[in-house]
Amino acid sequence: MSEIMSINDLDLQGKKTLLRVDFNVPLDRGEVRDDTRIRAALPTIRELLSRGARIAVASHLGRPKGKTQDDLKMDPVAKRLSELLGKEVLKLDYSAGDEVAAAVEKMQNGEILLLENLRFEAGEEKNDPQFARLLAAPFELFVNDAFGTAHRAHASTAGVAEYIPAVAGLLMKKEIEELSRCLDDPGRPLTAVLGGAKVSDKINVIKRFLSLADNLLIGGGMANTFLAARGYGLGDSFYEKDLLNQAAELLEASKDSSCRIHLPPDLVVTRELEKGSAWEVMTPEQVDGNWKAVDIGPETARQYGDIVAGSAMLVWNGPLGVFEIPPFDKGTKLVARAAAESSAYSVVGGGDLVAALEALGLAGDISFISTGGGATLEFWEGKELPGIAVLKKK
Ligand code: ADP
Ligand code: MG
């Protein structure tokens, strides 16, 4: 993967550049509530500006489904970007067409503007070639820094590359390098921790790590499905009935694999999934009636923590319990603490897990946190991501 070209490999002076970023930030009454994604693109933006490029930044925001929606305009994003850069950021009312072409024509080296929400245009998500051509028209170069959207073949992630040369921004380059480590040159033992709600969302990642990792630690709702596949009733716990056969096959396959699948030996259970509701710790066979398994138990957290502590590399996707409702964040917290304290190189992905680690104050101890959710999963599955496939190779 290292052969992909990035902005480091080009002369950028005076280049009219379309920069695709992921500025799909949460808004609150017309203000950016969390600017993490804007900050993530700053190294690329600063590099482009300092090397004399003329950049038009483009992103989607929310799900306007091809129509203009006033509360999803990019103005609050332009304001925050301008504050962070300490520099004026002109915001346009369109993402493509005459207004954009005229504004780009007037730009000087080292200037930046922000285009309107790409998804106001029906052609964006359809990857309509006509829209892609219009989007690309004013520019000489396409820089993709939107790793989080790289698994989508949209006009602004893939289509534009038909018309102008496409290279990676610094965030995209870093994501590719970091997420490739566990696939290309894993430290051993390599441990994969997989949690979150559903086996169905992550079945291909489970398969991939089954052939790659030394340990597979399963938690979250996903663990319930595996435990049910082993024959436990699990009371009223969430699990996927239609995935039982596939889960059983994976457990069977692991017998011939050098990777060990670990399932929780104990679970935190509750009757009401609410803050402050009573809970108990049970073994899987004890869970019946209207009990729901909502987190890994303390013995599981201890065992998983030990395995993490003895690993050279750790990859982790998905929380190990219903972290939104404390104390059911405890399993995730204990394993995250083990990761933080270990010398393992740790790479974490997945929107909910990252949110959980941030809420727990443990995100800073992780070696690399991916900005992707679905994109990270597809990358680890080994799929070719459309937004990466179009980038030039060295
Ligand atoms: P990520 O975004 O990190 O990939 P997912 O989207 O797959 O994670 O899953 C996150 C969701 O899984 C959370 O909303 C969490 O409440 C839920 N979850 C975790 N453990 C359980 C469980 N035991 N039962 C039901 N839901 C769970
Ligand atoms: Mg999620």
Tab-separated table of C-alpha atoms and ligand atoms in Angstrom:
chain	number	residue	atom	x	y	z
A	1	MET	CA	0.000	0.000	0.000
A	2	SER	CA	2.955	2.332	0.568
A	3	GLU	CA	3.249	2.920	-3.180
A	4	ILE	CA	0.299	5.334	-3.187
A	5	MET	CA	1.234	8.892	-4.132
A	6	SER	CA	0.593	11.672	-1.659
A	7	ILE	CA	0.971	15.430	-1.623
A	8	ASN	CA	4.533	14.818	-0.385
A	9	ASP	CA	5.450	13.608	-3.864
A	10	LEU	CA	4.272	16.670	-5.805
A	11	ASP	CA	5.102	20.264	-6.564
A	12	LEU	CA	2.070	22.132	-5.258
A	13	GLN	CA	3.013	25.709	-6.069
A	14	GLY	CA	0.020	27.506	-7.595
A	15	LYS	CA	-1.884	24.228	-8.065
A	16	LYS	CA	-5.645	24.613	-8.148
A	17	THR	CA	-6.526	21.800	-5.775
A	18	LEU	CA	-9.791	20.134	-4.854
A	19	LEU	CA	-9.325	18.749	-1.335
A	20	ARG	CA	-11.915	16.188	-0.196
A	21	VAL	CA	-12.099	15.985	3.595
A	22	ASP	CA	-14.463	14.442	6.117
A	23	PHE	CA	-16.028	17.463	7.810
A	24	ASN	CA	-19.187	15.545	8.673
A	25	VAL	CA	-19.213	17.091	12.154
A	26	PRO	CA	-21.999	17.226	14.737
A	27	LEU	CA	-23.760	20.614	14.788
A	28	ASP	CA	-25.643	22.158	17.672
A	29	ARG	CA	-27.797	25.238	17.037
A	30	GLY	CA	-25.680	26.413	14.130
A	31	GLU	CA	-22.342	25.771	15.844
A	32	VAL	CA	-19.826	22.942	15.444
A	33	ARG	CA	-20.193	20.856	18.616
A	34	ASP	CA	-17.106	18.662	18.077
A	35	ASP	CA	-14.337	19.790	15.724
A	36	THR	CA	-12.193	16.616	15.915
A	37	ARG	CA	-12.688	15.887	12.218
A	38	ILE	CA	-11.782	19.429	11.212
A	39	ARG	CA	-8.610	19.248	13.301
A	40	ALA	CA	-7.723	15.911	11.706
A	41	ALA	CA	-7.461	17.579	8.288
A	42	LEU	CA	-5.391	20.573	9.458
A	43	PRO	CA	-1.941	19.037	8.778
A	44	THR	CA	-2.881	18.465	5.136
A	45	ILE	CA	-4.457	21.897	4.780
A	46	ARG	CA	-1.476	23.660	6.367
A	47	GLU	CA	0.964	21.705	4.195
A	48	LEU	CA	-0.947	22.565	1.028
A	49	LEU	CA	-1.178	26.240	1.981
A	50	SER	CA	2.465	26.574	2.985
A	51	ARG	CA	3.535	25.013	-0.295
A	52	GLY	CA	1.544	27.535	-2.307
A	53	ALA	CA	-1.474	25.524	-3.405
A	54	ARG	CA	-4.860	27.162	-4.003
A	55	ILE	CA	-7.347	24.945	-2.258
A	56	ALA	CA	-11.069	24.400	-2.383
A	57	VAL	CA	-12.128	22.138	0.460
A	58	ALA	CA	-15.171	19.893	-0.031
A	59	SER	CA	-17.115	17.633	2.310
A	60	HIS	CA	-20.507	16.147	2.915
A	61	LEU	CA	-22.447	16.984	6.085
A	62	GLY	CA	-25.377	14.909	7.324
A	63	ARG	CA	-27.848	13.257	4.982
A	64	PRO	CA	-29.602	15.902	2.876
A	65	LYS	CA	-30.236	13.319	0.119
A	66	GLY	CA	-29.541	15.501	-2.921
A	67	LYS	CA	-31.483	18.599	-1.783
A	68	THR	CA	-30.412	21.861	-0.167
A	69	GLN	CA	-31.163	21.839	3.532
A	70	ASP	CA	-30.518	25.099	5.402
A	71	ASP	CA	-29.446	23.512	8.674
A	72	LEU	CA	-26.814	21.421	6.852
A	73	LYS	CA	-25.024	24.270	5.100
A	74	MET	CA	-21.280	24.404	5.604
A	75	ASP	CA	-21.174	27.948	7.093
A	76	PRO	CA	-20.539	26.875	10.718
A	77	VAL	CA	-17.739	24.606	9.455
A	78	ALA	CA	-16.148	27.488	7.503
A	79	LYS	CA	-16.262	29.614	10.636
A	80	ARG	CA	-14.561	26.986	12.786
A	81	LEU	CA	-11.991	26.146	10.107
A	82	SER	CA	-11.151	29.824	9.802
A	83	GLU	CA	-10.687	30.076	13.595
A	84	LEU	CA	-8.457	27.002	13.678
A	85	LEU	CA	-6.305	28.192	10.766
A	86	GLY	CA	-6.235	31.818	11.884
A	87	LYS	CA	-7.013	32.674	8.303
A	88	GLU	CA	-9.997	33.774	6.257
A	89	VAL	CA	-11.947	30.912	4.668
A	90	LEU	CA	-14.334	32.014	1.947
A	91	LYS	CA	-17.487	29.863	1.932
A	92	LEU	CA	-19.275	29.352	-1.394
A	93	ASP	CA	-22.980	28.562	-1.867
A	94	TYR	CA	-22.375	25.706	-4.308
A	95	SER	CA	-20.038	22.734	-4.544
A	96	ALA	CA	-19.663	22.862	-8.334
A	97	GLY	CA	-20.512	25.059	-11.307
A	98	ASP	CA	-19.941	28.643	-12.432
A	99	GLU	CA	-19.666	30.260	-8.985
A	100	VAL	CA	-16.949	27.793	-7.991
A	101	ALA	CA	-15.079	28.150	-11.281
A	102	ALA	CA	-15.094	31.971	-10.991
A	103	ALA	CA	-13.931	31.916	-7.349
A	104	VAL	CA	-11.133	29.437	-8.040
A	105	GLU	CA	-9.966	31.549	-11.004
A	106	LYS	CA	-9.553	34.533	-8.657
A	107	MET	CA	-7.567	32.662	-5.980
A	108	GLN	CA	-3.963	33.450	-5.107
A	109	ASN	CA	-1.340	30.940	-3.991
A	110	GLY	CA	-1.864	29.891	-0.365
A	111	GLU	CA	-5.568	30.782	-0.307
A	112	ILE	CA	-8.388	28.512	0.803
A	113	LEU	CA	-12.131	28.359	0.311
A	114	LEU	CA	-14.837	25.941	1.403
A	115	LEU	CA	-17.431	24.534	-0.970
A	116	GLU	CA	-21.074	23.914	-0.021
A	117	ASN	CA	-22.254	20.518	1.261
A	118	LEU	CA	-21.589	17.998	-1.515
A	119	ARG	CA	-24.709	16.010	-0.711
A	120	PHE	CA	-26.991	18.903	-1.682
A	121	GLU	CA	-26.262	17.586	-5.190
A	122	ALA	CA	-28.050	14.416	-6.266
A	123	GLY	CA	-25.066	13.481	-8.444
A	124	GLU	CA	-22.701	13.158	-5.480
A	125	GLU	CA	-23.857	9.891	-3.912
A	126	LYS	CA	-24.845	8.484	-7.316
A	127	ASN	CA	-21.309	9.093	-8.522
A	128	ASP	CA	-22.854	10.702	-11.576
A	129	PRO	CA	-20.088	11.259	-14.160
A	130	GLN	CA	-21.545	14.586	-15.237
A	131	PHE	CA	-21.481	15.910	-11.684
A	132	ALA	CA	-17.987	14.508	-11.148
A	133	ARG	CA	-16.791	16.284	-14.302
A	134	LEU	CA	-18.349	19.569	-13.162
A	135	LEU	CA	-16.801	19.165	-9.711
A	136	ALA	CA	-13.349	18.518	-11.185
A	137	ALA	CA	-13.517	21.182	-13.902
A	138	PRO	CA	-11.887	24.173	-12.123
A	139	PHE	CA	-9.029	22.102	-10.699
A	140	GLU	CA	-5.657	20.622	-11.663
A	141	LEU	CA	-5.314	18.237	-8.744
A	142	PHE	CA	-7.539	16.126	-6.478
A	143	VAL	CA	-6.351	15.392	-2.947
A	144	ASN	CA	-8.365	12.848	-0.975
A	145	ASP	CA	-8.027	13.168	2.784
A	146	ALA	CA	-11.476	11.753	3.595
A	147	PHE	CA	-10.560	8.283	4.798
A	148	GLY	CA	-13.880	7.941	6.629
A	149	THR	CA	-15.730	8.144	3.284
A	150	ALA	CA	-13.192	6.174	1.232
A	151	HIS	CA	-15.404	3.070	1.196
A	152	ARG	CA	-18.027	4.987	-0.794
A	153	ALA	CA	-17.777	5.407	-4.554
A	154	HIS	CA	-19.159	8.935	-4.766
A	155	ALA	CA	-18.432	11.734	-7.243
A	156	SER	CA	-16.151	13.526	-4.763
A	157	THR	CA	-14.318	10.415	-3.542
A	158	ALA	CA	-13.861	8.430	-6.737
A	159	GLY	CA	-15.617	10.004	-9.752
A	160	VAL	CA	-13.467	13.170	-9.927
A	161	ALA	CA	-10.329	11.074	-10.393
A	162	GLU	CA	-11.473	10.327	-13.954
A	163	TYR	CA	-10.766	13.948	-14.834
A	164	ILE	CA	-7.830	15.149	-12.694
A	165	PRO	CA	-4.856	13.378	-11.057
A	166	ALA	CA	-5.679	12.069	-7.594
A	167	VAL	CA	-3.300	11.700	-4.639
A	168	ALA	CA	-3.587	11.110	-0.905
A	169	GLY	CA	-3.549	13.804	1.743
A	170	LEU	CA	-1.499	13.316	4.908
A	171	LEU	CA	-4.386	11.907	6.964
A	172	MET	CA	-5.280	9.409	4.242
A	173	LYS	CA	-1.617	8.390	3.950
A	174	LYS	CA	-1.340	7.926	7.707
A	175	GLU	CA	-4.576	5.889	7.895
A	176	ILE	CA	-3.377	3.567	5.129
A	177	GLU	CA	0.015	3.099	6.789
A	178	GLU	CA	-1.364	2.494	10.279
A	179	LEU	CA	-4.201	0.189	9.271
A	180	SER	CA	-1.870	-1.801	7.007
A	181	ARG	CA	0.571	-2.646	9.791
A	182	CYS	CA	-1.538	-5.441	11.264
A	183	LEU	CA	-2.142	-6.879	7.775
A	184	ASP	CA	1.349	-6.599	6.276
A	185	ASP	CA	3.787	-6.772	9.148
A	186	PRO	CA	2.029	-7.635	12.390
A	187	GLY	CA	3.844	-7.653	15.719
A	188	ARG	CA	3.407	-11.041	17.406
A	189	PRO	CA	1.430	-11.979	19.290
A	190	LEU	CA	-1.236	-10.033	17.386
A	191	THR	CA	-4.489	-9.727	19.309
A	192	ALA	CA	-7.746	-8.577	17.716
A	193	VAL	CA	-10.481	-7.378	20.059
A	194	LEU	CA	-13.882	-7.307	18.409
A	195	GLY	CA	-17.022	-5.994	20.044
A	196	GLY	CA	-20.006	-3.872	19.171
A	197	ALA	CA	-23.509	-4.915	18.443
A	198	LYS	CA	-23.575	-7.305	15.543
A	199	VAL	CA	-21.671	-10.234	14.080
A	200	SER	CA	-23.365	-9.465	10.748
A	201	ASP	CA	-21.636	-6.040	10.523
A	202	LYS	CA	-18.225	-7.541	11.086
A	203	ILE	CA	-18.261	-11.119	9.852
A	204	ASN	CA	-15.622	-10.495	7.190
A	205	VAL	CA	-13.328	-8.772	9.667
A	206	ILE	CA	-13.725	-11.706	12.035
A	207	LYS	CA	-12.781	-14.074	9.199
A	208	ARG	CA	-9.802	-11.961	8.207
A	209	PHE	CA	-8.384	-11.805	11.719
A	210	LEU	CA	-9.069	-15.485	12.219
A	211	SER	CA	-6.439	-16.128	9.571
A	212	LEU	CA	-4.129	-13.344	10.726
A	213	ALA	CA	-4.217	-12.846	14.485
A	214	ASP	CA	-3.013	-15.034	17.339
A	215	ASN	CA	-5.939	-14.163	19.609
A	216	LEU	CA	-9.465	-13.030	18.869
A	217	LEU	CA	-11.186	-11.580	21.940
A	218	ILE	CA	-14.932	-11.270	21.461
A	219	GLY	CA	-17.189	-8.984	23.505
A	220	GLY	CA	-20.324	-6.865	23.215
A	221	GLY	CA	-23.571	-8.010	21.640
A	222	MET	CA	-21.454	-9.988	19.214
A	223	ALA	CA	-20.267	-12.253	22.034
A	224	ASN	CA	-23.897	-13.093	22.818
A	225	THR	CA	-24.380	-14.402	19.288
A	226	PHE	CA	-21.295	-16.614	19.588
A	227	LEU	CA	-22.365	-17.857	23.017
A	228	ALA	CA	-25.849	-18.620	21.690
A	229	ALA	CA	-24.204	-20.522	18.836
A	230	ARG	CA	-22.444	-22.597	21.509
A	231	GLY	CA	-25.891	-23.491	22.837
A	232	TYR	CA	-26.431	-21.086	25.741
A	233	GLY	CA	-29.977	-19.706	26.046
A	234	LEU	CA	-28.888	-16.250	27.314
A	235	GLY	CA	-32.378	-15.244	28.528
A	236	ASP	CA	-33.506	-11.958	27.039
A	237	SER	CA	-30.059	-10.878	25.774
A	238	PHE	CA	-29.613	-9.244	22.396
A	239	TYR	CA	-28.204	-11.614	19.805
A	240	GLU	CA	-28.660	-12.330	16.107
A	241	LYS	CA	-30.676	-15.512	15.603
A	242	ASP	CA	-30.056	-15.619	11.878
A	243	LEU	CA	-26.293	-15.518	12.423
A	244	LEU	CA	-26.099	-18.575	14.687
A	245	ASN	CA	-25.032	-20.961	11.932
A	246	GLN	CA	-22.326	-18.640	10.672
A	247	ALA	CA	-21.075	-18.018	14.203
A	248	ALA	CA	-20.944	-21.774	14.817
A	249	GLU	CA	-18.982	-22.214	11.564
A	250	LEU	CA	-16.463	-19.595	12.652
A	251	LEU	CA	-15.986	-21.336	15.997
A	252	GLU	CA	-15.503	-24.606	14.135
A	253	ALA	CA	-13.030	-23.009	11.699
A	254	SER	CA	-10.990	-21.645	14.594
A	255	LYS	CA	-10.160	-25.201	15.647
A	256	ASP	CA	-7.957	-25.596	12.561
A	257	SER	CA	-6.558	-22.095	12.821
A	258	SER	CA	-3.556	-20.881	14.782
A	259	CYS	CA	-5.834	-18.125	16.078
A	260	ARG	CA	-7.743	-18.755	19.288
A	261	ILE	CA	-11.244	-17.310	19.630
A	262	HIS	CA	-11.974	-16.278	23.209
A	263	LEU	CA	-15.544	-15.869	24.434
A	264	PRO	CA	-16.531	-14.326	27.774
A	265	PRO	CA	-16.532	-16.767	30.711
A	266	ASP	CA	-18.721	-14.298	32.640
A	267	LEU	CA	-21.177	-11.556	31.789
A	268	VAL	CA	-22.742	-8.541	33.447
A	269	VAL	CA	-26.520	-8.941	33.276
A	270	THR	CA	-29.431	-6.650	34.022
A	271	ARG	CA	-33.209	-6.801	33.706
A	272	GLU	CA	-33.675	-3.173	32.736
A	273	LEU	CA	-31.194	-1.542	30.388
A	274	GLU	CA	-31.262	1.819	32.178
A	275	LYS	CA	-28.909	3.996	34.128
A	276	GLY	CA	-28.834	2.919	37.763
A	277	SER	CA	-30.597	-0.390	37.184
A	278	ALA	CA	-29.527	-3.365	39.282
A	279	TRP	CA	-27.023	-5.795	37.762
A	280	GLU	CA	-25.322	-9.079	38.523
A	281	VAL	CA	-22.442	-11.133	37.224
A	282	MET	CA	-23.329	-14.551	35.777
A	283	THR	CA	-21.691	-17.297	33.772
A	284	PRO	CA	-23.266	-17.801	30.320
A	285	GLU	CA	-25.206	-20.879	31.475
A	286	GLN	CA	-26.793	-18.930	34.334
A	287	VAL	CA	-28.337	-16.264	32.105
A	288	ASP	CA	-32.046	-17.039	31.664
A	289	GLY	CA	-35.523	-15.558	32.032
A	290	ASN	CA	-35.544	-11.828	31.450
A	291	TRP	CA	-31.862	-11.266	32.181
A	292	LYS	CA	-29.911	-9.462	29.464
A	293	ALA	CA	-26.130	-9.704	29.031
A	294	VAL	CA	-24.917	-6.128	28.567
A	295	ASP	CA	-21.178	-6.238	29.285
A	296	ILE	CA	-18.303	-8.650	29.741
A	297	GLY	CA	-17.838	-9.726	33.361
A	298	PRO	CA	-14.855	-9.005	35.650
A	299	GLU	CA	-13.207	-12.393	35.084
A	300	THR	CA	-13.454	-11.882	31.300
A	301	ALA	CA	-12.010	-8.369	31.623
A	302	ARG	CA	-9.133	-9.800	33.672
A	303	GLN	CA	-8.396	-12.573	31.159
A	304	TYR	CA	-8.707	-10.272	28.150
A	305	GLY	CA	-6.553	-7.666	29.909
A	306	ASP	CA	-3.826	-10.278	30.486
A	307	ILE	CA	-3.852	-11.313	26.829
A	308	VAL	CA	-3.697	-7.669	25.754
A	309	ALA	CA	-0.804	-7.045	28.165
A	310	GLY	CA	1.132	-9.931	26.605
A	311	SER	CA	0.563	-8.802	23.012
A	312	ALA	CA	2.977	-6.990	20.740
A	313	MET	CA	0.191	-5.581	18.595
A	314	LEU	CA	-3.451	-4.940	19.262
A	315	VAL	CA	-6.265	-4.055	16.896
A	316	TRP	CA	-9.663	-3.254	18.339
A	317	ASN	CA	-13.058	-2.498	16.883
A	318	GLY	CA	-16.308	-2.122	18.791
A	319	PRO	CA	-17.093	-1.615	22.508
A	320	LEU	CA	-17.336	-4.667	24.778
A	321	GLY	CA	-20.611	-3.626	26.412
A	322	VAL	CA	-23.413	-1.079	26.336
A	323	PHE	CA	-20.930	1.667	27.218
A	324	GLU	CA	-23.542	4.414	26.786
A	325	ILE	CA	-25.143	3.329	30.071
A	326	PRO	CA	-22.622	3.150	32.934
A	327	PRO	CA	-21.635	0.947	34.674
A	328	PHE	CA	-21.911	-1.185	31.521
A	329	ASP	CA	-18.867	0.634	30.155
A	330	LYS	CA	-16.672	-1.120	32.677
A	331	GLY	CA	-15.497	-4.056	30.541
A	332	THR	CA	-14.478	-1.663	27.763
A	333	LYS	CA	-12.761	0.539	30.345
A	334	LEU	CA	-10.757	-2.297	31.936
A	335	VAL	CA	-9.540	-3.696	28.625
A	336	ALA	CA	-8.737	-0.174	27.376
A	337	ARG	CA	-6.715	0.424	30.534
A	338	ALA	CA	-4.803	-2.813	29.929
A	339	ALA	CA	-4.094	-1.611	26.388
A	340	ALA	CA	-2.984	1.781	27.678
A	341	GLU	CA	-0.626	0.236	30.232
A	342	SER	CA	0.784	-2.428	27.913
A	343	SER	CA	3.665	-1.941	25.505
A	344	ALA	CA	1.518	-3.299	22.666
A	345	TYR	CA	1.220	-1.149	19.573
A	346	SER	CA	-2.523	-0.435	19.526
A	347	VAL	CA	-4.717	0.539	16.606
A	348	VAL	CA	-8.372	1.301	17.255
A	349	GLY	CA	-11.257	1.943	14.868
A	350	GLY	CA	-15.040	2.259	14.947
A	351	GLY	CA	-17.178	5.277	15.768
A	352	ASP	CA	-18.709	3.922	18.957
A	353	LEU	CA	-15.522	2.468	20.410
A	354	VAL	CA	-13.639	5.705	19.786
A	355	ALA	CA	-16.466	7.663	21.441
A	356	ALA	CA	-16.304	5.259	24.403
A	357	LEU	CA	-12.522	5.633	24.777
A	358	GLU	CA	-12.815	9.402	24.579
A	359	ALA	CA	-15.549	9.447	27.220
A	360	LEU	CA	-13.341	7.273	29.426
A	361	GLY	CA	-10.338	9.559	28.931
A	362	LEU	CA	-8.263	6.693	27.525
A	363	ALA	CA	-8.039	7.675	23.843
A	364	GLY	CA	-4.705	9.441	24.377
A	365	ASP	CA	-3.011	6.180	25.333
A	366	ILE	CA	-3.826	4.399	22.068
A	367	SER	CA	-1.038	4.356	19.454
A	368	PHE	CA	-3.344	5.169	16.538
A	369	ILE	CA	-7.045	5.984	16.406
A	370	SER	CA	-8.612	5.628	12.984
A	371	THR	CA	-11.073	8.270	11.814
A	372	GLY	CA	-12.985	5.604	9.914
A	373	GLY	CA	-15.860	3.399	10.993
A	374	GLY	CA	-17.147	1.444	8.008
A	375	ALA	CA	-14.027	2.380	6.022
A	376	THR	CA	-11.730	0.917	8.687
A	377	LEU	CA	-13.687	-2.337	8.735
A	378	GLU	CA	-13.612	-2.668	4.961
A	379	PHE	CA	-9.889	-1.895	4.913
A	380	TRP	CA	-9.209	-4.631	7.443
A	381	GLU	CA	-11.471	-7.001	5.499
A	382	GLY	CA	-9.069	-6.533	2.614
A	383	LYS	CA	-11.590	-4.887	0.302
A	384	GLU	CA	-10.388	-2.327	-2.187
A	385	LEU	CA	-11.816	1.030	-1.073
A	386	PRO	CA	-12.989	3.131	-4.062
A	387	GLY	CA	-11.557	6.366	-2.614
A	388	ILE	CA	-8.134	4.716	-2.300
A	389	ALA	CA	-8.244	2.682	-5.516
A	390	VAL	CA	-8.339	5.874	-7.630
A	391	LEU	CA	-5.199	7.366	-6.078
A	392	LYS	CA	-2.070	7.437	-8.230
A	393	LYS	CA	0.655	4.890	-7.544
A	394	LYS	CA	4.328	5.795	-7.411
B	1	ADP	P1	-18.320	0.536	16.502
B	1	ADP	O1	-19.038	1.796	16.061
B	1	ADP	O2	-17.227	0.838	17.495
B	1	ADP	O3	-17.853	-0.283	15.340
B	1	ADP	P2	-20.791	-0.940	16.769
B	1	ADP	O4	-21.513	0.144	16.024
B	1	ADP	O5	-20.611	-2.229	16.107
B	1	ADP	O6	-19.370	-0.361	17.294
B	1	ADP	O7	-21.551	-1.280	18.139
B	1	ADP	C1	-21.772	-0.313	19.127
B	1	ADP	C2	-23.034	-0.629	19.872
B	1	ADP	O8	-23.016	-1.942	20.402
B	1	ADP	C3	-23.217	0.285	21.041
B	1	ADP	O9	-24.359	1.112	20.826
B	1	ADP	C4	-23.411	-0.642	22.233
B	1	ADP	O10	-24.433	-0.207	23.115
B	1	ADP	C5	-23.811	-1.932	21.556
B	1	ADP	N1	-23.547	-3.079	22.419
B	1	ADP	C6	-22.379	-3.444	22.990
B	1	ADP	N2	-22.533	-4.536	23.756
B	1	ADP	C7	-23.844	-4.880	23.707
B	1	ADP	C8	-24.638	-5.916	24.305
B	1	ADP	N3	-24.097	-6.802	25.143
B	1	ADP	N4	-25.952	-5.948	24.027
B	1	ADP	C9	-26.489	-5.021	23.194
B	1	ADP	N5	-25.805	-4.043	22.586
B	1	ADP	C10	-24.489	-3.948	22.846
B	2	MG	MG	-21.065	2.070	15.398
